[in-house]
Amino acid sequence: MEKTIKVVIAGPRGRMGREAVKLAEETAHFELVGVVDHKFGGMQLSDLEGFTSNAAIYESMTECFTETNPDVLIDLTTPEIGKKHTRLALEYGVRPVVGTTGFSESDLKELEGLTEQKGIGAIIAPNFAIGAILMMKFSKMAAKYFEDVEILEMHHDQKLDAPSGTGMKTAELIASVRESKQQGHPDETELLPGARGAEFDGIRLHSIRLPGLIAHQEVIFGGNGQSLKIRHDSYNRESFMSGVKFAVEQAMKIDVLVYGLENLME
Ligand SMILES: NC(=O)c1ccc[n+]([C@@H]2O[C@H](COP(=O)([O-])OP(=O)(O)OC[C@H]3O[C@@H](n4cnc5c(N)ncnc54)[C@H](O)[C@@H]3O)[C@@H](O)[C@H]2O)c1
Ligand SMILES: O=C(O)C1=N[C@H](C(=O)O)CCC1
């Protein structure tokens, strides 16, 4: 029998948090010992509409950690809050599994240092969907053969950060295998600021926000007389949950910070 993993979820009432609560309840070797919310402290999740779990709601993460002694924190909140929660989890010896996006390079460096000090596992995954991870891996492969690429990331219009974590991670992976290149015409001008999108190491990233979308990305490579498009679509938030489960299990087996699930997949 697998060892039970005690889990706390931050952001349980959010779009992702609700799916994660379901996952924790449905997974035999996960035990949801508490949730962290900025409202409804002192109540149980089941007091709120749409929940059956009797996990306690805490407004203070430190109180939650002290009382429930969890193994893993799953954070699905907002960029600012997610960073604070990740630091706090590491300080308390709780392994963070972070889906929240919007972490900068310096945030990641700082958290890597803290993880090293604590000697426990931590996972920050801009995208938990297996198809999205493959899209990023395939894009890295293709970048060895195509010098020019642009990334179109498309999300729902309630998203707070741009470019998306997935878009940034894809650009980083591509930049890691190709020579730095300024793309487009050297003398191009933007008649409207932003027309050419954001730029990372010469790679253009375009962020589309529309109601009706969930999470989609197309990576377009251009070569002489040809193009290659690698696309992934998440049509619901359940699509992320097998990755969340995998990340929680993996976080228990490692003692470093892993940024991106592709690093844990063959
Ligand atoms: N890694 C992935 O695969 C993946 C997939 C989808 C979304 N995301 C990211 O996950 C995050 C959440 O996305 P969402 O669509 O569920 O957003 P959402 O706005 O629906 O949910 C965020 C939740 O965080 C809660 N929250 C805010 N402040 C809090 C605090 N101090 N303590 C506890 N909870 C707090 C809010 O009440 C809200 O319920 C975003 O950063 C998003 O980019 C990642
Ligand atoms: O809904 C969101 O917000 C998502 N954000 C991730 C990102 O920033 O890459 C990807 C999945 C959905």
PDB file of N, CA and C in Angstrom, residues 149-240:
ATOM      1  N   VAL A 149      11.336  31.514 -34.488  1.00  0.00           N
ATOM      2  CA  VAL A 149      10.145  30.974 -33.813  1.00  0.00           C
ATOM      3  C   VAL A 149       9.383  32.107 -33.113  1.00  0.00           C
ATOM      4  N   GLU A 150       8.079  32.007 -33.125  1.00  0.00           N
ATOM      5  CA  GLU A 150       7.261  32.931 -32.336  1.00  0.00           C
ATOM      6  C   GLU A 150       6.257  32.101 -31.536  1.00  0.00           C
ATOM      7  N   ILE A 151       5.911  32.599 -30.348  1.00  0.00           N
ATOM      8  CA  ILE A 151       5.018  31.847 -29.445  1.00  0.00           C
ATOM      9  C   ILE A 151       3.717  32.631 -29.261  1.00  0.00           C
ATOM     10  N   LEU A 152       2.618  31.942 -29.505  1.00  0.00           N
ATOM     11  CA  LEU A 152       1.294  32.540 -29.253  1.00  0.00           C
ATOM     12  C   LEU A 152       0.685  31.800 -28.083  1.00  0.00           C
ATOM     13  N   GLU A 153       0.513  32.502 -26.976  1.00  0.00           N
ATOM     14  CA  GLU A 153      -0.163  31.823 -25.852  1.00  0.00           C
ATOM     15  C   GLU A 153      -1.524  32.468 -25.681  1.00  0.00           C
ATOM     16  N   MET A 154      -2.542  31.622 -25.475  1.00  0.00           N
ATOM     17  CA  MET A 154      -3.931  32.089 -25.464  1.00  0.00           C
ATOM     18  C   MET A 154      -4.606  31.583 -24.204  1.00  0.00           C
ATOM     19  N   HIS A 155      -5.148  32.508 -23.414  1.00  0.00           N
ATOM     20  CA  HIS A 155      -5.800  32.133 -22.153  1.00  0.00           C
ATOM     21  C   HIS A 155      -7.104  32.893 -21.952  1.00  0.00           C
ATOM     22  N   HIS A 156      -7.871  32.409 -20.968  1.00  0.00           N
ATOM     23  CA  HIS A 156      -9.099  33.086 -20.531  1.00  0.00           C
ATOM     24  C   HIS A 156      -8.782  34.517 -20.084  1.00  0.00           C
ATOM     25  N   ASP A 157      -9.792  35.360 -20.085  1.00  0.00           N
ATOM     26  CA  ASP A 157      -9.546  36.785 -19.811  1.00  0.00           C
ATOM     27  C   ASP A 157      -9.496  37.137 -18.326  1.00  0.00           C
ATOM     28  N   GLN A 158      -9.492  36.114 -17.433  1.00  0.00           N
ATOM     29  CA  GLN A 158      -9.332  36.402 -15.999  1.00  0.00           C
ATOM     30  C   GLN A 158      -7.886  36.181 -15.559  1.00  0.00           C
ATOM     31  N   LYS A 159      -7.032  35.833 -16.495  1.00  0.00           N
ATOM     32  CA  LYS A 159      -5.632  35.550 -16.145  1.00  0.00           C
ATOM     33  C   LYS A 159      -4.902  36.839 -15.756  1.00  0.00           C
ATOM     34  N   LEU A 160      -4.102  36.761 -14.653  1.00  0.00           N
ATOM     35  CA  LEU A 160      -3.463  37.970 -14.141  1.00  0.00           C
ATOM     36  C   LEU A 160      -2.095  38.234 -14.775  1.00  0.00           C
ATOM     37  N   ASP A 161      -1.370  37.181 -15.132  1.00  0.00           N
ATOM     38  CA  ASP A 161       0.009  37.377 -15.586  1.00  0.00           C
ATOM     39  C   ASP A 161       0.155  37.189 -17.097  1.00  0.00           C
ATOM     40  N   ALA A 162       1.027  37.994 -17.672  1.00  0.00           N
ATOM     41  CA  ALA A 162       1.370  37.848 -19.092  1.00  0.00           C
ATOM     42  C   ALA A 162       2.834  38.219 -19.270  1.00  0.00           C
ATOM     43  N   PRO A 163       3.596  37.476 -20.065  1.00  0.00           N
ATOM     44  CA  PRO A 163       3.161  36.253 -20.725  1.00  0.00           C
ATOM     45  C   PRO A 163       2.897  35.133 -19.714  1.00  0.00           C
ATOM     46  N   SER A 164       2.248  34.098 -20.172  1.00  0.00           N
ATOM     47  CA  SER A 164       1.937  32.963 -19.298  1.00  0.00           C
ATOM     48  C   SER A 164       3.233  32.282 -18.853  1.00  0.00           C
ATOM     49  N   GLY A 165       3.125  31.535 -17.754  1.00  0.00           N
ATOM     50  CA  GLY A 165       4.277  30.764 -17.284  1.00  0.00           C
ATOM     51  C   GLY A 165       4.731  29.771 -18.343  1.00  0.00           C
ATOM     52  N   THR A 166       3.769  29.186 -19.037  1.00  0.00           N
ATOM     53  CA  THR A 166       4.104  28.194 -20.081  1.00  0.00           C
ATOM     54  C   THR A 166       4.841  28.872 -21.241  1.00  0.00           C
ATOM     55  N   GLY A 167       4.357  30.054 -21.627  1.00  0.00           N
ATOM     56  CA  GLY A 167       5.014  30.784 -22.721  1.00  0.00           C
ATOM     57  C   GLY A 167       6.457  31.108 -22.364  1.00  0.00           C
ATOM     58  N   MET A 168       6.656  31.571 -21.117  1.00  0.00           N
ATOM     59  CA  MET A 168       8.012  31.927 -20.671  1.00  0.00           C
ATOM     60  C   MET A 168       8.916  30.696 -20.634  1.00  0.00           C
ATOM     61  N   LYS A 169       8.360  29.608 -20.086  1.00  0.00           N
ATOM     62  CA  LYS A 169       9.153  28.379 -19.963  1.00  0.00           C
ATOM     63  C   LYS A 169       9.528  27.866 -21.361  1.00  0.00           C
ATOM     64  N   THR A 170       8.588  27.940 -22.297  1.00  0.00           N
ATOM     65  CA  THR A 170       8.873  27.476 -23.662  1.00  0.00           C
ATOM     66  C   THR A 170       9.998  28.317 -24.266  1.00  0.00           C
ATOM     67  N   ALA A 171       9.914  29.636 -24.073  1.00  0.00           N
ATOM     68  CA  ALA A 171      10.960  30.520 -24.617  1.00  0.00           C
ATOM     69  C   ALA A 171      12.318  30.180 -23.987  1.00  0.00           C
ATOM     70  N   GLU A 172      12.320  29.914 -22.690  1.00  0.00           N
ATOM     71  CA  GLU A 172      13.588  29.580 -22.014  1.00  0.00           C
ATOM     72  C   GLU A 172      14.172  28.284 -22.570  1.00  0.00           C
ATOM     73  N   LEU A 173      13.304  27.288 -22.772  1.00  0.00           N
ATOM     74  CA  LEU A 173      13.789  25.996 -23.286  1.00  0.00           C
ATOM     75  C   LEU A 173      14.358  26.162 -24.697  1.00  0.00           C
ATOM     76  N   ILE A 174      13.667  26.951 -25.516  1.00  0.00           N
ATOM     77  CA  ILE A 174      14.144  27.179 -26.894  1.00  0.00           C
ATOM     78  C   ILE A 174      15.481  27.930 -26.858  1.00  0.00           C
ATOM     79  N   ALA A 175      15.533  28.967 -26.007  1.00  0.00           N
ATOM     80  CA  ALA A 175      16.763  29.775 -25.925  1.00  0.00           C
ATOM     81  C   ALA A 175      17.948  28.939 -25.438  1.00  0.00           C
ATOM     82  N   SER A 176      17.651  27.873 -24.680  1.00  0.00           N
ATOM     83  CA  SER A 176      18.751  27.065 -24.133  1.00  0.00           C
ATOM     84  C   SER A 176      19.448  26.224 -25.204  1.00  0.00           C
ATOM     85  N   VAL A 177      18.825  26.069 -26.375  1.00  0.00           N
ATOM     86  CA  VAL A 177      19.453  25.202 -27.398  1.00  0.00           C
ATOM     87  C   VAL A 177      19.764  25.932 -28.705  1.00  0.00           C
ATOM     88  N   ARG A 178      19.398  27.204 -28.809  1.00  0.00           N
ATOM     89  CA  ARG A 178      19.704  27.889 -30.074  1.00  0.00           C
ATOM     90  C   ARG A 178      20.605  29.091 -29.806  1.00  0.00           C
ATOM     91  N   GLU A 179      21.308  29.513 -30.858  1.00  0.00           N
ATOM     92  CA  GLU A 179      22.110  30.727 -30.767  1.00  0.00           C
ATOM     93  C   GLU A 179      21.147  31.887 -30.576  1.00  0.00           C
ATOM     94  N   SER A 180      21.521  32.852 -29.757  1.00  0.00           N
ATOM     95  CA  SER A 180      20.676  34.029 -29.563  1.00  0.00           C
ATOM     96  C   SER A 180      20.460  34.704 -30.916  1.00  0.00           C
ATOM     97  N   LYS A 181      19.220  35.060 -31.225  1.00  0.00           N
ATOM     98  CA  LYS A 181      18.961  35.648 -32.546  1.00  0.00           C
ATOM     99  C   LYS A 181      17.907  36.736 -32.448  1.00  0.00           C
ATOM    100  N   GLN A 182      18.189  37.883 -33.046  1.00  0.00           N
ATOM    101  CA  GLN A 182      17.185  38.942 -33.145  1.00  0.00           C
ATOM    102  C   GLN A 182      16.363  38.645 -34.377  1.00  0.00           C
ATOM    103  N   GLN A 183      15.082  38.345 -34.199  1.00  0.00           N
ATOM    104  CA  GLN A 183      14.258  37.902 -35.334  1.00  0.00           C
ATOM    105  C   GLN A 183      13.553  39.074 -36.028  1.00  0.00           C
ATOM    106  N   GLY A 184      13.089  38.821 -37.220  1.00  0.00           N
ATOM    107  CA  GLY A 184      12.386  39.843 -37.990  1.00  0.00           C
ATOM    108  C   GLY A 184      13.377  40.739 -38.702  1.00  0.00           C
ATOM    109  N   HIS A 185      12.876  41.784 -39.358  1.00  0.00           N
ATOM    110  CA  HIS A 185      13.758  42.698 -40.096  1.00  0.00           C
ATOM    111  C   HIS A 185      14.520  43.577 -39.109  1.00  0.00           C
ATOM    112  N   PRO A 186      15.831  43.753 -39.313  1.00  0.00           N
ATOM    113  CA  PRO A 186      16.594  44.562 -38.349  1.00  0.00           C
ATOM    114  C   PRO A 186      16.059  45.996 -38.231  1.00  0.00           C
ATOM    115  N   ASP A 187      15.431  46.484 -39.292  1.00  0.00           N
ATOM    116  CA  ASP A 187      14.935  47.871 -39.253  1.00  0.00           C
ATOM    117  C   ASP A 187      13.436  47.954 -38.997  1.00  0.00           C
ATOM    118  N   GLU A 188      12.823  46.886 -38.540  1.00  0.00           N
ATOM    119  CA  GLU A 188      11.355  46.940 -38.362  1.00  0.00           C
ATOM    120  C   GLU A 188      10.987  47.966 -37.286  1.00  0.00           C
ATOM    121  N   THR A 189       9.840  48.617 -37.479  1.00  0.00           N
ATOM    122  CA  THR A 189       9.359  49.558 -36.458  1.00  0.00           C
ATOM    123  C   THR A 189       7.938  49.154 -36.086  1.00  0.00           C
ATOM    124  N   GLU A 190       7.594  49.423 -34.845  1.00  0.00           N
ATOM    125  CA  GLU A 190       6.232  49.131 -34.393  1.00  0.00           C
ATOM    126  C   GLU A 190       5.402  50.399 -34.530  1.00  0.00           C
ATOM    127  N   LEU A 191       4.424  50.394 -35.374  1.00  0.00           N
ATOM    128  CA  LEU A 191       3.572  51.580 -35.541  1.00  0.00           C
ATOM    129  C   LEU A 191       2.652  51.726 -34.341  1.00  0.00           C
ATOM    130  N   LEU A 192       2.295  50.598 -33.736  1.00  0.00           N
ATOM    131  CA  LEU A 192       1.587  50.601 -32.450  1.00  0.00           C
ATOM    132  C   LEU A 192       2.484  49.855 -31.473  1.00  0.00           C
ATOM    133  N   PRO A 193       2.780  50.461 -30.281  1.00  0.00           N
ATOM    134  CA  PRO A 193       3.679  49.783 -29.335  1.00  0.00           C
ATOM    135  C   PRO A 193       3.128  48.397 -28.966  1.00  0.00           C
ATOM    136  N   GLY A 194       4.002  47.413 -28.969  1.00  0.00           N
ATOM    137  CA  GLY A 194       3.584  46.055 -28.593  1.00  0.00           C
ATOM    138  C   GLY A 194       3.162  45.210 -29.783  1.00  0.00           C
ATOM    139  N   ALA A 195       3.140  45.813 -30.987  1.00  0.00           N
ATOM    140  CA  ALA A 195       2.656  45.066 -32.166  1.00  0.00           C
ATOM    141  C   ALA A 195       3.454  43.773 -32.386  1.00  0.00           C
ATOM    142  N   ARG A 196       4.730  43.801 -32.050  1.00  0.00           N
ATOM    143  CA  ARG A 196       5.555  42.607 -32.263  1.00  0.00           C
ATOM    144  C   ARG A 196       5.632  41.709 -31.037  1.00  0.00           C
ATOM    145  N   GLY A 197       4.830  42.029 -30.018  1.00  0.00           N
ATOM    146  CA  GLY A 197       4.777  41.169 -28.833  1.00  0.00           C
ATOM    147  C   GLY A 197       5.930  41.424 -27.868  1.00  0.00           C
ATOM    148  N   ALA A 198       5.986  40.602 -26.819  1.00  0.00           N
ATOM    149  CA  ALA A 198       7.089  40.711 -25.865  1.00  0.00           C
ATOM    150  C   ALA A 198       8.296  39.961 -26.439  1.00  0.00           C
ATOM    151  N   GLU A 199       9.467  40.204 -25.852  1.00  0.00           N
ATOM    152  CA  GLU A 199      10.661  39.562 -26.407  1.00  0.00           C
ATOM    153  C   GLU A 199      11.484  38.890 -25.321  1.00  0.00           C
ATOM    154  N   PHE A 200      11.902  37.656 -25.579  1.00  0.00           N
ATOM    155  CA  PHE A 200      12.827  36.961 -24.684  1.00  0.00           C
ATOM    156  C   PHE A 200      13.932  36.391 -25.554  1.00  0.00           C
ATOM    157  N   ASP A 201      15.133  36.919 -25.410  1.00  0.00           N
ATOM    158  CA  ASP A 201      16.283  36.452 -26.174  1.00  0.00           C
ATOM    159  C   ASP A 201      15.979  36.389 -27.689  1.00  0.00           C
ATOM    160  N   GLY A 202      15.278  37.397 -28.161  1.00  0.00           N
ATOM    161  CA  GLY A 202      14.967  37.474 -29.601  1.00  0.00           C
ATOM    162  C   GLY A 202      13.698  36.720 -29.992  1.00  0.00           C
ATOM    163  N   ILE A 203      13.144  35.934 -29.066  1.00  0.00           N
ATOM    164  CA  ILE A 203      11.919  35.167 -29.361  1.00  0.00           C
ATOM    165  C   ILE A 203      10.709  36.044 -29.024  1.00  0.00           C
ATOM    166  N   ARG A 204       9.770  36.165 -29.944  1.00  0.00           N
ATOM    167  CA  ARG A 204       8.585  36.988 -29.711  1.00  0.00           C
ATOM    168  C   ARG A 204       7.472  36.159 -29.074  1.00  0.00           C
ATOM    169  N   LEU A 205       6.888  36.718 -28.026  1.00  0.00           N
ATOM    170  CA  LEU A 205       5.774  36.048 -27.336  1.00  0.00           C
ATOM    171  C   LEU A 205       4.536  36.926 -27.436  1.00  0.00           C
ATOM    172  N   HIS A 206       3.432  36.351 -27.869  1.00  0.00           N
ATOM    173  CA  HIS A 206       2.185  37.099 -28.044  1.00  0.00           C
ATOM    174  C   HIS A 206       1.145  36.519 -27.088  1.00  0.00           C
ATOM    175  N   SER A 207       0.530  37.379 -26.276  1.00  0.00           N
ATOM    176  CA  SER A 207      -0.447  36.915 -25.276  1.00  0.00           C
ATOM    177  C   SER A 207      -1.853  37.334 -25.693  1.00  0.00           C
ATOM    178  N   ILE A 208      -2.705  36.335 -25.882  1.00  0.00           N
ATOM    179  CA  ILE A 208      -4.097  36.579 -26.267  1.00  0.00           C
ATOM    180  C   ILE A 208      -4.980  36.249 -25.063  1.00  0.00           C
ATOM    181  N   ARG A 209      -5.896  37.120 -24.720  1.00  0.00           N
ATOM    182  CA  ARG A 209      -6.810  36.884 -23.588  1.00  0.00           C
ATOM    183  C   ARG A 209      -8.238  37.058 -24.079  1.00  0.00           C
ATOM    184  N   LEU A 210      -9.027  35.983 -23.997  1.00  0.00           N
ATOM    185  CA  LEU A 210     -10.410  36.032 -24.477  1.00  0.00           C
ATOM    186  C   LEU A 210     -11.319  35.188 -23.599  1.00  0.00           C
ATOM    187  N   PRO A 211     -12.546  35.643 -23.365  1.00  0.00           N
ATOM    188  CA  PRO A 211     -13.482  34.756 -22.668  1.00  0.00           C
ATOM    189  C   PRO A 211     -13.704  33.515 -23.524  1.00  0.00           C
ATOM    190  N   GLY A 212     -13.968  32.402 -22.863  1.00  0.00           N
ATOM    191  CA  GLY A 212     -14.209  31.153 -23.614  1.00  0.00           C
ATOM    192  C   GLY A 212     -12.964  30.304 -23.718  1.00  0.00           C
ATOM    193  N   LEU A 213     -11.790  30.933 -23.651  1.00  0.00           N
ATOM    194  CA  LEU A 213     -10.556  30.141 -23.711  1.00  0.00           C
ATOM    195  C   LEU A 213     -10.242  29.569 -22.320  1.00  0.00           C
ATOM    196  N   ILE A 214      -9.444  28.510 -22.293  1.00  0.00           N
ATOM    197  CA  ILE A 214      -8.914  27.995 -21.010  1.00  0.00           C
ATOM    198  C   ILE A 214      -7.395  28.218 -21.054  1.00  0.00           C
ATOM    199  N   ALA A 215      -6.658  27.319 -21.723  1.00  0.00           N
ATOM    200  CA  ALA A 215      -5.200  27.482 -21.830  1.00  0.00           C
ATOM    201  C   ALA A 215      -4.742  26.816 -23.133  1.00  0.00           C
ATOM    202  N   HIS A 216      -4.127  27.605 -24.005  1.00  0.00           N
ATOM    203  CA  HIS A 216      -3.772  27.124 -25.340  1.00  0.00           C
ATOM    204  C   HIS A 216      -2.433  27.766 -25.724  1.00  0.00           C
ATOM    205  N   GLN A 217      -1.656  27.054 -26.490  1.00  0.00           N
ATOM    206  CA  GLN A 217      -0.406  27.655 -26.980  1.00  0.00           C
ATOM    207  C   GLN A 217      -0.018  27.064 -28.324  1.00  0.00           C
ATOM    208  N   GLU A 218       0.441  27.935 -29.199  1.00  0.00           N
ATOM    209  CA  GLU A 218       0.953  27.488 -30.494  1.00  0.00           C
ATOM    210  C   GLU A 218       2.378  28.024 -30.626  1.00  0.00           C
ATOM    211  N   VAL A 219       3.291  27.137 -30.939  1.00  0.00           N
ATOM    212  CA  VAL A 219       4.687  27.530 -31.141  1.00  0.00           C
ATOM    213  C   VAL A 219       4.927  27.388 -32.644  1.00  0.00           C
ATOM    214  N   ILE A 220       5.230  28.502 -33.300  1.00  0.00           N
ATOM    215  CA  ILE A 220       5.348  28.478 -34.763  1.00  0.00           C
ATOM    216  C   ILE A 220       6.808  28.683 -35.165  1.00  0.00           C
ATOM    217  N   PHE A 221       7.360  27.670 -35.810  1.00  0.00           N
ATOM    218  CA  PHE A 221       8.732  27.755 -36.320  1.00  0.00           C
ATOM    219  C   PHE A 221       8.657  28.072 -37.804  1.00  0.00           C
ATOM    220  N   GLY A 222       9.531  28.953 -38.274  1.00  0.00           N
ATOM    221  CA  GLY A 222       9.552  29.286 -39.698  1.00  0.00           C
ATOM    222  C   GLY A 222      10.923  28.992 -40.275  1.00  0.00           C
ATOM    223  N   GLY A 223      10.941  28.379 -41.468  1.00  0.00           N
ATOM    224  CA  GLY A 223      12.202  28.121 -42.170  1.00  0.00           C
ATOM    225  C   GLY A 223      12.015  28.454 -43.634  1.00  0.00           C
ATOM    226  N   ASN A 224      13.018  28.132 -44.417  1.00  0.00           N
ATOM    227  CA  ASN A 224      12.956  28.455 -45.826  1.00  0.00           C
ATOM    228  C   ASN A 224      11.842  27.660 -46.524  1.00  0.00           C
ATOM    229  N   GLY A 225      10.754  28.304 -46.896  1.00  0.00           N
ATOM    230  CA  GLY A 225       9.662  27.646 -47.614  1.00  0.00           C
ATOM    231  C   GLY A 225       8.839  26.686 -46.782  1.00  0.00           C
ATOM    232  N   GLN A 226       8.965  26.766 -45.451  1.00  0.00           N
ATOM    233  CA  GLN A 226       8.180  25.838 -44.621  1.00  0.00           C
ATOM    234  C   GLN A 226       7.930  26.421 -43.231  1.00  0.00           C
ATOM    235  N   SER A 227       6.914  25.874 -42.577  1.00  0.00           N
ATOM    236  CA  SER A 227       6.713  26.221 -41.165  1.00  0.00           C
ATOM    237  C   SER A 227       6.280  24.974 -40.407  1.00  0.00           C
ATOM    238  N   LEU A 228       6.539  25.008 -39.123  1.00  0.00           N
ATOM    239  CA  LEU A 228       6.141  23.902 -38.247  1.00  0.00           C
ATOM    240  C   LEU A 228       5.372  24.510 -37.084  1.00  0.00           C
ATOM    241  N   LYS A 229       4.158  23.971 -36.836  1.00  0.00           N
ATOM    242  CA  LYS A 229       3.356  24.491 -35.723  1.00  0.00           C
ATOM    243  C   LYS A 229       3.172  23.389 -34.695  1.00  0.00           C
ATOM    244  N   ILE A 230       3.481  23.699 -33.450  1.00  0.00           N
ATOM    245  CA  ILE A 230       3.278  22.734 -32.366  1.00  0.00           C
ATOM    246  C   ILE A 230       2.251  23.368 -31.431  1.00  0.00           C
ATOM    247  N   ARG A 231       1.127  22.698 -31.278  1.00  0.00           N
ATOM    248  CA  ARG A 231       0.028  23.327 -30.542  1.00  0.00           C
ATOM    249  C   ARG A 231      -0.513  22.410 -29.447  1.00  0.00           C
ATOM    250  N   HIS A 232      -0.852  23.033 -28.348  1.00  0.00           N
ATOM    251  CA  HIS A 232      -1.545  22.290 -27.279  1.00  0.00           C
ATOM    252  C   HIS A 232      -2.755  23.085 -26.806  1.00  0.00           C
ATOM    253  N   ASP A 233      -3.838  22.361 -26.476  1.00  0.00           N
ATOM    254  CA  ASP A 233      -5.051  22.984 -25.956  1.00  0.00           C
ATOM    255  C   ASP A 233      -5.488  22.258 -24.687  1.00  0.00           C
ATOM    256  N   SER A 234      -5.745  23.013 -23.644  1.00  0.00           N
ATOM    257  CA  SER A 234      -6.446  22.467 -22.470  1.00  0.00           C
ATOM    258  C   SER A 234      -7.877  22.957 -22.579  1.00  0.00           C
ATOM    259  N   TYR A 235      -8.821  22.013 -22.620  1.00  0.00           N
ATOM    260  CA  TYR A 235     -10.231  22.384 -22.767  1.00  0.00           C
ATOM    261  C   TYR A 235     -10.953  22.439 -21.424  1.00  0.00           C
ATOM    262  N   ASN A 236     -10.303  21.904 -20.378  1.00  0.00           N
ATOM    263  CA  ASN A 236     -10.875  22.036 -19.032  1.00  0.00           C
ATOM    264  C   ASN A 236      -9.719  21.944 -18.031  1.00  0.00           C
ATOM    265  N   ARG A 237     -10.040  22.220 -16.757  1.00  0.00           N
ATOM    266  CA  ARG A 237      -8.972  22.259 -15.758  1.00  0.00           C
ATOM    267  C   ARG A 237      -8.671  20.879 -15.175  1.00  0.00           C
ATOM    268  N   GLU A 238      -9.513  19.919 -15.508  1.00  0.00           N
ATOM    269  CA  GLU A 238      -9.219  18.531 -15.128  1.00  0.00           C
ATOM    270  C   GLU A 238      -7.953  18.078 -15.865  1.00  0.00           C
ATOM    271  N   SER A 239      -7.707  18.691 -17.019  1.00  0.00           N
ATOM    272  CA  SER A 239      -6.540  18.299 -17.834  1.00  0.00           C
ATOM    273  C   SER A 239      -5.218  18.465 -17.065  1.00  0.00           C
ATOM    274  N   PHE A 240      -5.230  19.308 -16.017  1.00  0.00           N
ATOM    275  CA  PHE A 240      -3.994  19.560 -15.273  1.00  0.00           C
ATOM    276  C   PHE A 240      -3.794  18.580 -14.111  1.00  0.00           C
TER     277      PHE A 240
END
